[in-house]
Amino acid sequence: MPKAYVHTRHGGPETEALIDLDRPSPGPGEILIAVRAAGVNPVDWKLRQGFRRPGRGEQAFPAVFGSEAAGVVEEVGAGVSGFTAGDEVFGSTTQGGYAEFALLEADVTAHKPAALSFRDAATLPVAAATAYDGLRQLDLPGDATLLVTGAGGGVGSAVVQIARTFGLRVVGVASEGKKDFVESLGAVHVSSGPALAERVRSVARDGIDGVYDLVGGPVLTEAAELLKDRSKLVTAGSPQETVAALGGDRVQRARTAAVLEAVADLAVRGALNPHVTRAFPLQEAGAALRAVEDGHTLGKIVIEVTG
């Protein structure tokens, strides 16, 4: 039987297991793929702990980890057009991607360019697409200065790179250990920690025009104080009520194939490097998740499935 990495209840790593699971069948609007790679994201372990996405009901167990995957189409569900068996695709999963087979939402699935590896494609539906959506939401002019908190992570590194393609100047907040990495992306690095605003002002003499927050908490509050126009504050690191109290907004996800095509094009052109720094086999999915849960990774981590 096909293998899948799941959690059997809400809780910590003790709830995780690699199990045999029936091959899923695509329903209306779904695509079944043989997974070649799946992206690992912080939301994966947060869902294990009990986080519930807005508008979603309770999870059914066992729940397969993963929100994004790339692979080869096996079967399409009713009402799906534009995809056929054998197509190489990437997109958002409906029931998890850490598995040999996964279901994708047809509306949030795109054909994988031949020049793009499965490994890199699997990182785009969450991190790169979130980065792209938030930058479009901010709608800053090309000569503006953007502050990115959490600039060394999977989403943050994508934000910095895409912002640079939009012509923005970028100040990236990350730990001192990620300084070289953040600067290699084209941002001015500022160390995270207390008195953040003072350090940002010292490198952005003309002020900050927009903030893309990926950290939340006190960092979000201090970053907001740097803005004259709080409508130019978006976060993917705090709840809506928290950022709304500061005058900003959550990143509004477009969740369309068109966005996936746009970020894939940036990757093919070399304007966006997903920076996959580690890849784990499905049998070591737990170790991949620990690496992200520990919070000290550079770029993206993926799980690869042998075809």
PDB file of C-alpha atoms in Angstrom:
ATOM      1  CA  MET A   1       0.000   0.000   0.000  1.00  0.00           C
ATOM      2  CA  PRO A   2       1.111   3.615  -0.513  1.00  0.00           C
ATOM      3  CA  LYS A   3       2.926   5.319   2.357  1.00  0.00           C
ATOM      4  CA  ALA A   4       1.950   8.615   4.002  1.00  0.00           C
ATOM      5  CA  TYR A   5       3.305  10.597   6.943  1.00  0.00           C
ATOM      6  CA  VAL A   6       0.461  11.515   9.287  1.00  0.00           C
ATOM      7  CA  HIS A   7      -0.491  12.667  12.739  1.00  0.00           C
ATOM      8  CA  THR A   8      -3.092  10.590  14.543  1.00  0.00           C
ATOM      9  CA  ARG A   9      -4.335  13.290  16.931  1.00  0.00           C
ATOM     10  CA  HIS A  10      -3.490  16.821  18.006  1.00  0.00           C
ATOM     11  CA  GLY A  11      -0.312  17.146  20.016  1.00  0.00           C
ATOM     12  CA  GLY A  12       3.449  16.953  19.606  1.00  0.00           C
ATOM     13  CA  PRO A  13       5.835  14.798  17.584  1.00  0.00           C
ATOM     14  CA  GLU A  14       4.641  11.716  19.480  1.00  0.00           C
ATOM     15  CA  THR A  15       1.444  11.829  17.385  1.00  0.00           C
ATOM     16  CA  GLU A  16       3.316  11.363  14.082  1.00  0.00           C
ATOM     17  CA  ALA A  17       3.755   8.149  12.108  1.00  0.00           C
ATOM     18  CA  LEU A  18       4.592   6.811   8.653  1.00  0.00           C
ATOM     19  CA  ILE A  19       1.695   4.508   7.776  1.00  0.00           C
ATOM     20  CA  ASP A  20       0.133   2.585   4.908  1.00  0.00           C
ATOM     21  CA  LEU A  21      -2.816   4.532   3.515  1.00  0.00           C
ATOM     22  CA  ASP A  22      -5.204   3.749   0.693  1.00  0.00           C
ATOM     23  CA  ARG A  23      -4.532   5.578  -2.555  1.00  0.00           C
ATOM     24  CA  PRO A  24      -6.985   8.496  -2.622  1.00  0.00           C
ATOM     25  CA  SER A  25      -9.505   8.997  -5.416  1.00  0.00           C
ATOM     26  CA  PRO A  26     -10.014  12.473  -6.896  1.00  0.00           C
ATOM     27  CA  GLY A  27     -13.388  14.079  -6.320  1.00  0.00           C
ATOM     28  CA  PRO A  28     -14.880  16.916  -8.343  1.00  0.00           C
ATOM     29  CA  GLY A  29     -12.294  19.655  -8.919  1.00  0.00           C
ATOM     30  CA  GLU A  30      -9.398  17.495  -7.713  1.00  0.00           C
ATOM     31  CA  ILE A  31      -6.302  15.988  -9.327  1.00  0.00           C
ATOM     32  CA  LEU A  32      -4.537  12.858  -8.077  1.00  0.00           C
ATOM     33  CA  ILE A  33      -0.762  12.962  -8.424  1.00  0.00           C
ATOM     34  CA  ALA A  34       2.108  10.620  -7.760  1.00  0.00           C
ATOM     35  CA  VAL A  35       4.153  12.861  -5.492  1.00  0.00           C
ATOM     36  CA  ARG A  36       7.741  13.608  -6.389  1.00  0.00           C
ATOM     37  CA  ALA A  37       8.338  16.350  -3.789  1.00  0.00           C
ATOM     38  CA  ALA A  38       6.431  18.098  -1.009  1.00  0.00           C
ATOM     39  CA  GLY A  39       7.246  21.378   0.691  1.00  0.00           C
ATOM     40  CA  VAL A  40       7.598  21.579   4.476  1.00  0.00           C
ATOM     41  CA  ASN A  41       6.119  24.652   6.176  1.00  0.00           C
ATOM     42  CA  PRO A  42       5.523  25.930   9.732  1.00  0.00           C
ATOM     43  CA  VAL A  43       1.761  25.565   9.254  1.00  0.00           C
ATOM     44  CA  ASP A  44       2.265  21.795   9.059  1.00  0.00           C
ATOM     45  CA  TRP A  45       3.327  21.417  12.688  1.00  0.00           C
ATOM     46  CA  LYS A  46       0.886  24.120  13.784  1.00  0.00           C
ATOM     47  CA  LEU A  47      -1.992  22.058  12.351  1.00  0.00           C
ATOM     48  CA  ARG A  48      -0.683  19.063  14.283  1.00  0.00           C
ATOM     49  CA  GLN A  49      -0.853  21.160  17.452  1.00  0.00           C
ATOM     50  CA  GLY A  50      -4.491  22.052  16.802  1.00  0.00           C
ATOM     51  CA  PHE A  51      -4.384  25.207  14.687  1.00  0.00           C
ATOM     52  CA  ARG A  52      -7.423  25.437  12.419  1.00  0.00           C
ATOM     53  CA  ARG A  53      -7.369  27.302   9.139  1.00  0.00           C
ATOM     54  CA  PRO A  54     -10.112  29.953   8.836  1.00  0.00           C
ATOM     55  CA  GLY A  55     -13.252  28.456   7.358  1.00  0.00           C
ATOM     56  CA  ARG A  56     -12.056  24.872   7.793  1.00  0.00           C
ATOM     57  CA  GLY A  57     -13.683  22.292  10.036  1.00  0.00           C
ATOM     58  CA  GLU A  58     -12.034  19.870  12.423  1.00  0.00           C
ATOM     59  CA  GLN A  59      -9.372  17.595  10.971  1.00  0.00           C
ATOM     60  CA  ALA A  60     -10.184  13.958  10.350  1.00  0.00           C
ATOM     61  CA  PHE A  61      -7.519  11.538  11.587  1.00  0.00           C
ATOM     62  CA  PRO A  62      -5.156  10.193  10.507  1.00  0.00           C
ATOM     63  CA  ALA A  63      -4.300  13.533   8.871  1.00  0.00           C
ATOM     64  CA  VAL A  64      -1.560  13.624   6.241  1.00  0.00           C
ATOM     65  CA  PHE A  65       0.959  16.439   6.674  1.00  0.00           C
ATOM     66  CA  GLY A  66       1.689  18.997   3.977  1.00  0.00           C
ATOM     67  CA  SER A  67       0.043  21.826   2.054  1.00  0.00           C
ATOM     68  CA  GLU A  68       2.001  21.820  -1.223  1.00  0.00           C
ATOM     69  CA  ALA A  69       3.353  19.206  -3.586  1.00  0.00           C
ATOM     70  CA  ALA A  70       4.677  18.566  -7.076  1.00  0.00           C
ATOM     71  CA  GLY A  71       4.344  15.386  -9.080  1.00  0.00           C
ATOM     72  CA  VAL A  72       2.860  13.549 -12.040  1.00  0.00           C
ATOM     73  CA  VAL A  73      -0.878  13.429 -12.746  1.00  0.00           C
ATOM     74  CA  GLU A  74      -2.403   9.981 -12.246  1.00  0.00           C
ATOM     75  CA  GLU A  75      -6.095  10.793 -12.525  1.00  0.00           C
ATOM     76  CA  VAL A  76      -8.424  13.805 -12.667  1.00  0.00           C
ATOM     77  CA  GLY A  77     -11.797  14.281 -11.015  1.00  0.00           C
ATOM     78  CA  ALA A  78     -15.085  15.384 -12.493  1.00  0.00           C
ATOM     79  CA  GLY A  79     -15.159  18.890 -13.909  1.00  0.00           C
ATOM     80  CA  VAL A  80     -11.373  19.188 -14.230  1.00  0.00           C
ATOM     81  CA  SER A  81     -10.040  20.345 -17.577  1.00  0.00           C
ATOM     82  CA  GLY A  82      -6.582  21.216 -18.835  1.00  0.00           C
ATOM     83  CA  PHE A  83      -4.830  18.330 -17.084  1.00  0.00           C
ATOM     84  CA  THR A  84      -4.294  14.740 -18.165  1.00  0.00           C
ATOM     85  CA  ALA A  85      -2.444  11.672 -16.912  1.00  0.00           C
ATOM     86  CA  GLY A  86       1.307  12.090 -17.238  1.00  0.00           C
ATOM     87  CA  ASP A  87       1.342  15.891 -16.849  1.00  0.00           C
ATOM     88  CA  GLU A  88       3.978  17.273 -14.492  1.00  0.00           C
ATOM     89  CA  VAL A  89       2.268  19.691 -12.100  1.00  0.00           C
ATOM     90  CA  PHE A  90       2.540  21.479  -8.755  1.00  0.00           C
ATOM     91  CA  GLY A  91      -0.091  22.944  -6.470  1.00  0.00           C
ATOM     92  CA  SER A  92      -1.964  23.083  -3.175  1.00  0.00           C
ATOM     93  CA  THR A  93      -3.029  19.819  -1.575  1.00  0.00           C
ATOM     94  CA  THR A  94      -6.483  19.032  -0.252  1.00  0.00           C
ATOM     95  CA  GLN A  95      -5.480  16.209   2.118  1.00  0.00           C
ATOM     96  CA  GLY A  96      -1.730  16.538   2.605  1.00  0.00           C
ATOM     97  CA  GLY A  97       1.387  16.072   0.514  1.00  0.00           C
ATOM     98  CA  TYR A  98       3.824  14.022   2.634  1.00  0.00           C
ATOM     99  CA  ALA A  99       2.771  10.890   0.800  1.00  0.00           C
ATOM    100  CA  GLU A 100       3.325   8.767  -2.278  1.00  0.00           C
ATOM    101  CA  PHE A 101      -0.011   9.974  -3.676  1.00  0.00           C
ATOM    102  CA  ALA A 102      -1.792  13.260  -3.023  1.00  0.00           C
ATOM    103  CA  LEU A 103      -4.846  15.188  -4.116  1.00  0.00           C
ATOM    104  CA  LEU A 104      -4.408  18.718  -5.467  1.00  0.00           C
ATOM    105  CA  GLU A 105      -7.019  21.443  -5.890  1.00  0.00           C
ATOM    106  CA  ALA A 106      -7.332  21.873  -9.653  1.00  0.00           C
ATOM    107  CA  ASP A 107      -7.930  25.625  -9.297  1.00  0.00           C
ATOM    108  CA  VAL A 108      -4.645  25.984  -7.410  1.00  0.00           C
ATOM    109  CA  THR A 109      -2.568  23.695  -9.624  1.00  0.00           C
ATOM    110  CA  ALA A 110      -0.280  24.650 -12.499  1.00  0.00           C
ATOM    111  CA  HIS A 111       1.777  22.806 -15.074  1.00  0.00           C
ATOM    112  CA  LYS A 112       5.414  22.541 -14.032  1.00  0.00           C
ATOM    113  CA  PRO A 113       7.788  24.139 -16.536  1.00  0.00           C
ATOM    114  CA  ALA A 114      10.312  21.628 -17.862  1.00  0.00           C
ATOM    115  CA  ALA A 115      13.151  23.854 -16.652  1.00  0.00           C
ATOM    116  CA  LEU A 116      11.856  23.735 -13.057  1.00  0.00           C
ATOM    117  CA  SER A 117      12.711  20.753 -10.861  1.00  0.00           C
ATOM    118  CA  PHE A 118      10.066  18.942  -8.840  1.00  0.00           C
ATOM    119  CA  ARG A 119      12.059  19.885  -5.741  1.00  0.00           C
ATOM    120  CA  ASP A 120      11.840  23.619  -6.454  1.00  0.00           C
ATOM    121  CA  ALA A 121       8.266  23.484  -7.786  1.00  0.00           C
ATOM    122  CA  ALA A 122       7.036  21.903  -4.549  1.00  0.00           C
ATOM    123  CA  THR A 123       8.102  24.985  -2.591  1.00  0.00           C
ATOM    124  CA  LEU A 124       6.130  27.536  -4.615  1.00  0.00           C
ATOM    125  CA  PRO A 125       2.407  27.106  -3.714  1.00  0.00           C
ATOM    126  CA  VAL A 126       2.828  28.188  -0.074  1.00  0.00           C
ATOM    127  CA  ALA A 127       5.994  30.239   0.417  1.00  0.00           C
ATOM    128  CA  ALA A 128       6.459  31.928  -2.949  1.00  0.00           C
ATOM    129  CA  ALA A 129       2.748  32.406  -3.611  1.00  0.00           C
ATOM    130  CA  THR A 130       2.215  33.889  -0.143  1.00  0.00           C
ATOM    131  CA  ALA A 131       5.128  36.253  -0.770  1.00  0.00           C
ATOM    132  CA  TYR A 132       3.710  37.282  -4.152  1.00  0.00           C
ATOM    133  CA  ASP A 133       0.169  37.796  -2.841  1.00  0.00           C
ATOM    134  CA  GLY A 134       1.328  39.972   0.057  1.00  0.00           C
ATOM    135  CA  LEU A 135       3.473  42.161  -2.162  1.00  0.00           C
ATOM    136  CA  ARG A 136       0.603  42.667  -4.598  1.00  0.00           C
ATOM    137  CA  GLN A 137      -1.590  43.574  -1.639  1.00  0.00           C
ATOM    138  CA  LEU A 138       0.903  46.200  -0.423  1.00  0.00           C
ATOM    139  CA  ASP A 139       1.078  47.664  -3.933  1.00  0.00           C
ATOM    140  CA  LEU A 140       4.141  49.786  -3.204  1.00  0.00           C
ATOM    141  CA  PRO A 141       5.682  52.006  -5.910  1.00  0.00           C
ATOM    142  CA  GLY A 142       8.956  50.863  -7.411  1.00  0.00           C
ATOM    143  CA  ASP A 143      11.124  53.300  -5.467  1.00  0.00           C
ATOM    144  CA  ALA A 144       9.678  52.393  -2.051  1.00  0.00           C
ATOM    145  CA  THR A 145      11.500  50.817   0.887  1.00  0.00           C
ATOM    146  CA  LEU A 146      10.058  47.592   2.303  1.00  0.00           C
ATOM    147  CA  LEU A 147      10.834  46.097   5.709  1.00  0.00           C
ATOM    148  CA  VAL A 148      10.614  42.296   5.842  1.00  0.00           C
ATOM    149  CA  THR A 149      10.667  40.574   9.230  1.00  0.00           C
ATOM    150  CA  GLY A 150      11.692  36.924   9.217  1.00  0.00           C
ATOM    151  CA  ALA A 151      13.623  37.538   6.008  1.00  0.00           C
ATOM    152  CA  GLY A 152      15.752  34.400   6.300  1.00  0.00           C
ATOM    153  CA  GLY A 153      12.941  31.858   6.207  1.00  0.00           C
ATOM    154  CA  GLY A 154      11.081  30.218   3.342  1.00  0.00           C
ATOM    155  CA  VAL A 155       8.465  32.929   2.856  1.00  0.00           C
ATOM    156  CA  GLY A 156      10.786  35.757   3.867  1.00  0.00           C
ATOM    157  CA  SER A 157      13.488  34.874   1.366  1.00  0.00           C
ATOM    158  CA  ALA A 158      10.830  34.725  -1.368  1.00  0.00           C
ATOM    159  CA  VAL A 159       9.438  38.121  -0.305  1.00  0.00           C
ATOM    160  CA  VAL A 160      12.884  39.713  -0.534  1.00  0.00           C
ATOM    161  CA  GLN A 161      13.602  38.301  -3.988  1.00  0.00           C
ATOM    162  CA  ILE A 162      10.199  39.081  -5.496  1.00  0.00           C
ATOM    163  CA  ALA A 163      10.237  42.574  -3.975  1.00  0.00           C
ATOM    164  CA  ARG A 164      13.563  43.200  -5.668  1.00  0.00           C
ATOM    165  CA  THR A 165      12.046  42.211  -9.035  1.00  0.00           C
ATOM    166  CA  PHE A 166       9.343  44.824  -8.340  1.00  0.00           C
ATOM    167  CA  GLY A 167      12.078  47.443  -7.942  1.00  0.00           C
ATOM    168  CA  LEU A 168      11.738  47.834  -4.174  1.00  0.00           C
ATOM    169  CA  ARG A 169      14.544  48.548  -1.753  1.00  0.00           C
ATOM    170  CA  VAL A 170      14.426  45.911   0.990  1.00  0.00           C
ATOM    171  CA  VAL A 171      15.522  45.872   4.620  1.00  0.00           C
ATOM    172  CA  GLY A 172      15.504  42.307   5.912  1.00  0.00           C
ATOM    173  CA  VAL A 173      15.257  41.418   9.603  1.00  0.00           C
ATOM    174  CA  ALA A 174      16.819  38.111  10.612  1.00  0.00           C
ATOM    175  CA  SER A 175      19.215  36.644  13.145  1.00  0.00           C
ATOM    176  CA  GLU A 176      22.876  37.550  12.892  1.00  0.00           C
ATOM    177  CA  GLY A 177      23.613  34.015  11.712  1.00  0.00           C
ATOM    178  CA  LYS A 178      21.494  34.642   8.598  1.00  0.00           C
ATOM    179  CA  LYS A 179      23.146  37.955   7.716  1.00  0.00           C
ATOM    180  CA  ASP A 180      25.140  36.658   4.745  1.00  0.00           C
ATOM    181  CA  PHE A 181      22.129  34.798   3.371  1.00  0.00           C
ATOM    182  CA  VAL A 182      19.791  37.801   3.619  1.00  0.00           C
ATOM    183  CA  GLU A 183      22.344  40.087   2.000  1.00  0.00           C
ATOM    184  CA  SER A 184      22.859  37.571  -0.816  1.00  0.00           C
ATOM    185  CA  LEU A 185      19.156  37.991  -1.632  1.00  0.00           C
ATOM    186  CA  GLY A 186      19.623  41.708  -2.196  1.00  0.00           C
ATOM    187  CA  ALA A 187      18.414  43.092   1.145  1.00  0.00           C
ATOM    188  CA  VAL A 188      20.075  45.284   3.745  1.00  0.00           C
ATOM    189  CA  HIS A 189      20.323  43.081   6.820  1.00  0.00           C
ATOM    190  CA  VAL A 190      19.187  44.206  10.276  1.00  0.00           C
ATOM    191  CA  SER A 191      19.639  41.905  13.260  1.00  0.00           C
ATOM    192  CA  SER A 192      16.542  40.730  15.078  1.00  0.00           C
ATOM    193  CA  GLY A 193      16.118  41.417  18.775  1.00  0.00           C
ATOM    194  CA  PRO A 194      15.207  44.290  21.117  1.00  0.00           C
ATOM    195  CA  ALA A 195      15.397  47.896  19.861  1.00  0.00           C
ATOM    196  CA  LEU A 196      14.671  46.752  16.311  1.00  0.00           C
ATOM    197  CA  ALA A 197      13.137  50.065  15.238  1.00  0.00           C
ATOM    198  CA  GLU A 198      16.279  51.990  16.142  1.00  0.00           C
ATOM    199  CA  ARG A 199      18.465  49.706  14.021  1.00  0.00           C
ATOM    200  CA  VAL A 200      16.063  49.918  11.088  1.00  0.00           C
ATOM    201  CA  ARG A 201      16.019  53.722  11.203  1.00  0.00           C
ATOM    202  CA  SER A 202      19.816  53.752  11.128  1.00  0.00           C
ATOM    203  CA  VAL A 203      19.894  51.983   7.735  1.00  0.00           C
ATOM    204  CA  ALA A 204      16.687  53.418   6.239  1.00  0.00           C
ATOM    205  CA  ARG A 205      17.262  57.153   6.592  1.00  0.00           C
ATOM    206  CA  ASP A 206      14.334  58.035   4.328  1.00  0.00           C
ATOM    207  CA  GLY A 207      11.936  55.863   6.307  1.00  0.00           C
ATOM    208  CA  ILE A 208      10.006  52.648   5.718  1.00  0.00           C
ATOM    209  CA  ASP A 209       7.123  52.687   3.226  1.00  0.00           C
ATOM    210  CA  GLY A 210       5.799  49.184   3.811  1.00  0.00           C
ATOM    211  CA  VAL A 211       6.142  46.241   6.201  1.00  0.00           C
ATOM    212  CA  TYR A 212       5.761  42.557   5.328  1.00  0.00           C
ATOM    213  CA  ASP A 213       5.734  40.744   8.681  1.00  0.00           C
ATOM    214  CA  LEU A 214       6.386  37.029   9.105  1.00  0.00           C
ATOM    215  CA  VAL A 215       7.128  36.960  12.825  1.00  0.00           C
ATOM    216  CA  GLY A 216       4.282  38.600  14.729  1.00  0.00           C
ATOM    217  CA  GLY A 217       4.267  39.458  18.417  1.00  0.00           C
ATOM    218  CA  PRO A 218       6.417  42.364  19.648  1.00  0.00           C
ATOM    219  CA  VAL A 219       8.309  42.409  16.338  1.00  0.00           C
ATOM    220  CA  LEU A 220       5.103  43.225  14.462  1.00  0.00           C
ATOM    221  CA  THR A 221       4.218  45.966  16.963  1.00  0.00           C
ATOM    222  CA  GLU A 222       7.640  47.602  16.731  1.00  0.00           C
ATOM    223  CA  ALA A 223       7.710  47.357  12.943  1.00  0.00           C
ATOM    224  CA  ALA A 224       4.290  49.003  12.697  1.00  0.00           C
ATOM    225  CA  GLU A 225       5.632  52.033  14.553  1.00  0.00           C
ATOM    226  CA  LEU A 226       7.996  52.702  11.636  1.00  0.00           C
ATOM    227  CA  LEU A 227       5.108  53.362   9.245  1.00  0.00           C
ATOM    228  CA  LYS A 228       3.261  56.599   8.608  1.00  0.00           C
ATOM    229  CA  ASP A 229       0.583  54.747   6.638  1.00  0.00           C
ATOM    230  CA  ARG A 230      -0.459  51.668   8.578  1.00  0.00           C
ATOM    231  CA  SER A 231      -2.460  50.382   5.591  1.00  0.00           C
ATOM    232  CA  LYS A 232       0.958  49.407   4.187  1.00  0.00           C
ATOM    233  CA  LEU A 233       1.377  46.751   6.870  1.00  0.00           C
ATOM    234  CA  VAL A 234       0.654  43.096   6.104  1.00  0.00           C
ATOM    235  CA  THR A 235       1.403  39.999   8.131  1.00  0.00           C
ATOM    236  CA  ALA A 236       1.427  36.269   7.695  1.00  0.00           C
ATOM    237  CA  GLY A 237       2.680  35.852  11.248  1.00  0.00           C
ATOM    238  CA  SER A 238      -0.210  37.138  13.372  1.00  0.00           C
ATOM    239  CA  PRO A 239      -3.990  36.735  13.584  1.00  0.00           C
ATOM    240  CA  GLN A 240      -6.239  39.240  11.831  1.00  0.00           C
ATOM    241  CA  GLU A 241      -7.448  40.827  15.054  1.00  0.00           C
ATOM    242  CA  THR A 242      -3.868  41.537  16.159  1.00  0.00           C
ATOM    243  CA  VAL A 243      -2.749  43.232  12.953  1.00  0.00           C
ATOM    244  CA  ALA A 244      -6.084  45.038  12.514  1.00  0.00           C
ATOM    245  CA  ALA A 245      -5.567  46.702  15.902  1.00  0.00           C
ATOM    246  CA  LEU A 246      -2.329  48.125  14.491  1.00  0.00           C
ATOM    247  CA  GLY A 247      -4.037  49.372  11.325  1.00  0.00           C
ATOM    248  CA  GLY A 248      -2.788  46.605   9.023  1.00  0.00           C
ATOM    249  CA  ASP A 249      -4.139  43.418   7.501  1.00  0.00           C
ATOM    250  CA  ARG A 250      -3.430  39.717   7.088  1.00  0.00           C
ATOM    251  CA  VAL A 251      -1.991  38.648   3.740  1.00  0.00           C
ATOM    252  CA  GLN A 252      -4.959  37.886   1.523  1.00  0.00           C
ATOM    253  CA  ARG A 253      -4.196  34.750  -0.469  1.00  0.00           C
ATOM    254  CA  ALA A 254      -5.346  34.786  -4.096  1.00  0.00           C
ATOM    255  CA  ARG A 255      -5.045  30.977  -4.349  1.00  0.00           C
ATOM    256  CA  THR A 256      -5.089  30.822  -8.136  1.00  0.00           C
ATOM    257  CA  ALA A 257      -3.163  28.925 -10.784  1.00  0.00           C
ATOM    258  CA  ALA A 258      -2.231  32.293 -12.307  1.00  0.00           C
ATOM    259  CA  VAL A 259      -0.171  33.178  -9.217  1.00  0.00           C
ATOM    260  CA  LEU A 260       1.581  29.804  -9.362  1.00  0.00           C
ATOM    261  CA  GLU A 261       2.407  30.399 -13.010  1.00  0.00           C
ATOM    262  CA  ALA A 262       3.775  33.844 -12.168  1.00  0.00           C
ATOM    263  CA  VAL A 263       6.124  32.609  -9.430  1.00  0.00           C
ATOM    264  CA  ALA A 264       7.182  29.630 -11.551  1.00  0.00           C
ATOM    265  CA  ASP A 265       8.120  32.045 -14.319  1.00  0.00           C
ATOM    266  CA  LEU A 266      10.220  34.068 -11.865  1.00  0.00           C
ATOM    267  CA  ALA A 267      11.976  30.868 -10.794  1.00  0.00           C
ATOM    268  CA  VAL A 268      12.673  29.774 -14.371  1.00  0.00           C
ATOM    269  CA  ARG A 269      14.057  33.236 -15.200  1.00  0.00           C
ATOM    270  CA  GLY A 270      16.377  33.075 -12.208  1.00  0.00           C
ATOM    271  CA  ALA A 271      14.703  35.986 -10.423  1.00  0.00           C
ATOM    272  CA  LEU A 272      13.452  33.702  -7.646  1.00  0.00           C
ATOM    273  CA  ASN A 273      15.594  30.978  -6.114  1.00  0.00           C
ATOM    274  CA  PRO A 274      13.535  28.824  -3.714  1.00  0.00           C
ATOM    275  CA  HIS A 275      16.785  28.074  -1.849  1.00  0.00           C
ATOM    276  CA  VAL A 276      16.018  24.472  -0.984  1.00  0.00           C
ATOM    277  CA  THR A 277      18.729  23.913   1.579  1.00  0.00           C
ATOM    278  CA  ARG A 278      17.830  20.358   2.618  1.00  0.00           C
ATOM    279  CA  ALA A 279      15.827  17.477   1.157  1.00  0.00           C
ATOM    280  CA  PHE A 280      14.678  14.414   3.099  1.00  0.00           C
ATOM    281  CA  PRO A 281      13.206  11.124   1.856  1.00  0.00           C
ATOM    282  CA  LEU A 282       9.622  10.346   2.857  1.00  0.00           C
ATOM    283  CA  GLN A 283      10.926   7.828   5.398  1.00  0.00           C
ATOM    284  CA  GLU A 284      12.592  10.752   7.226  1.00  0.00           C
ATOM    285  CA  ALA A 285       9.629  13.142   7.068  1.00  0.00           C
ATOM    286  CA  GLY A 286       9.708  13.511  10.841  1.00  0.00           C
ATOM    287  CA  ALA A 287      13.254  14.827  10.716  1.00  0.00           C
ATOM    288  CA  ALA A 288      12.261  17.288   7.974  1.00  0.00           C
ATOM    289  CA  LEU A 289       9.405  18.579  10.094  1.00  0.00           C
ATOM    290  CA  ARG A 290      11.655  18.906  13.159  1.00  0.00           C
ATOM    291  CA  ALA A 291      14.091  21.004  11.143  1.00  0.00           C
ATOM    292  CA  VAL A 292      11.330  23.506  10.327  1.00  0.00           C
ATOM    293  CA  GLU A 293       9.698  23.324  13.753  1.00  0.00           C
ATOM    294  CA  ASP A 294      13.009  24.230  15.411  1.00  0.00           C
ATOM    295  CA  GLY A 295      12.805  27.558  13.556  1.00  0.00           C
ATOM    296  CA  HIS A 296      16.427  27.954  12.518  1.00  0.00           C
ATOM    297  CA  THR A 297      16.367  26.836   8.896  1.00  0.00           C
ATOM    298  CA  LEU A 298      17.600  28.869   5.943  1.00  0.00           C
ATOM    299  CA  GLY A 299      15.306  28.902   2.924  1.00  0.00           C
ATOM    300  CA  LYS A 300      13.125  25.861   2.276  1.00  0.00           C
ATOM    301  CA  ILE A 301      13.098  22.185   3.242  1.00  0.00           C
ATOM    302  CA  VAL A 302      11.418  19.555   1.088  1.00  0.00           C
ATOM    303  CA  ILE A 303      10.506  15.892   1.233  1.00  0.00           C
ATOM    304  CA  GLU A 304      11.319  13.895  -1.882  1.00  0.00           C
ATOM    305  CA  VAL A 305       9.453  10.777  -2.948  1.00  0.00           C
ATOM    306  CA  THR A 306      11.134   8.268  -5.250  1.00  0.00           C
ATOM    307  CA  GLY A 307       9.120   7.792  -8.453  1.00  0.00           C
TER     308      GLY A 307
END
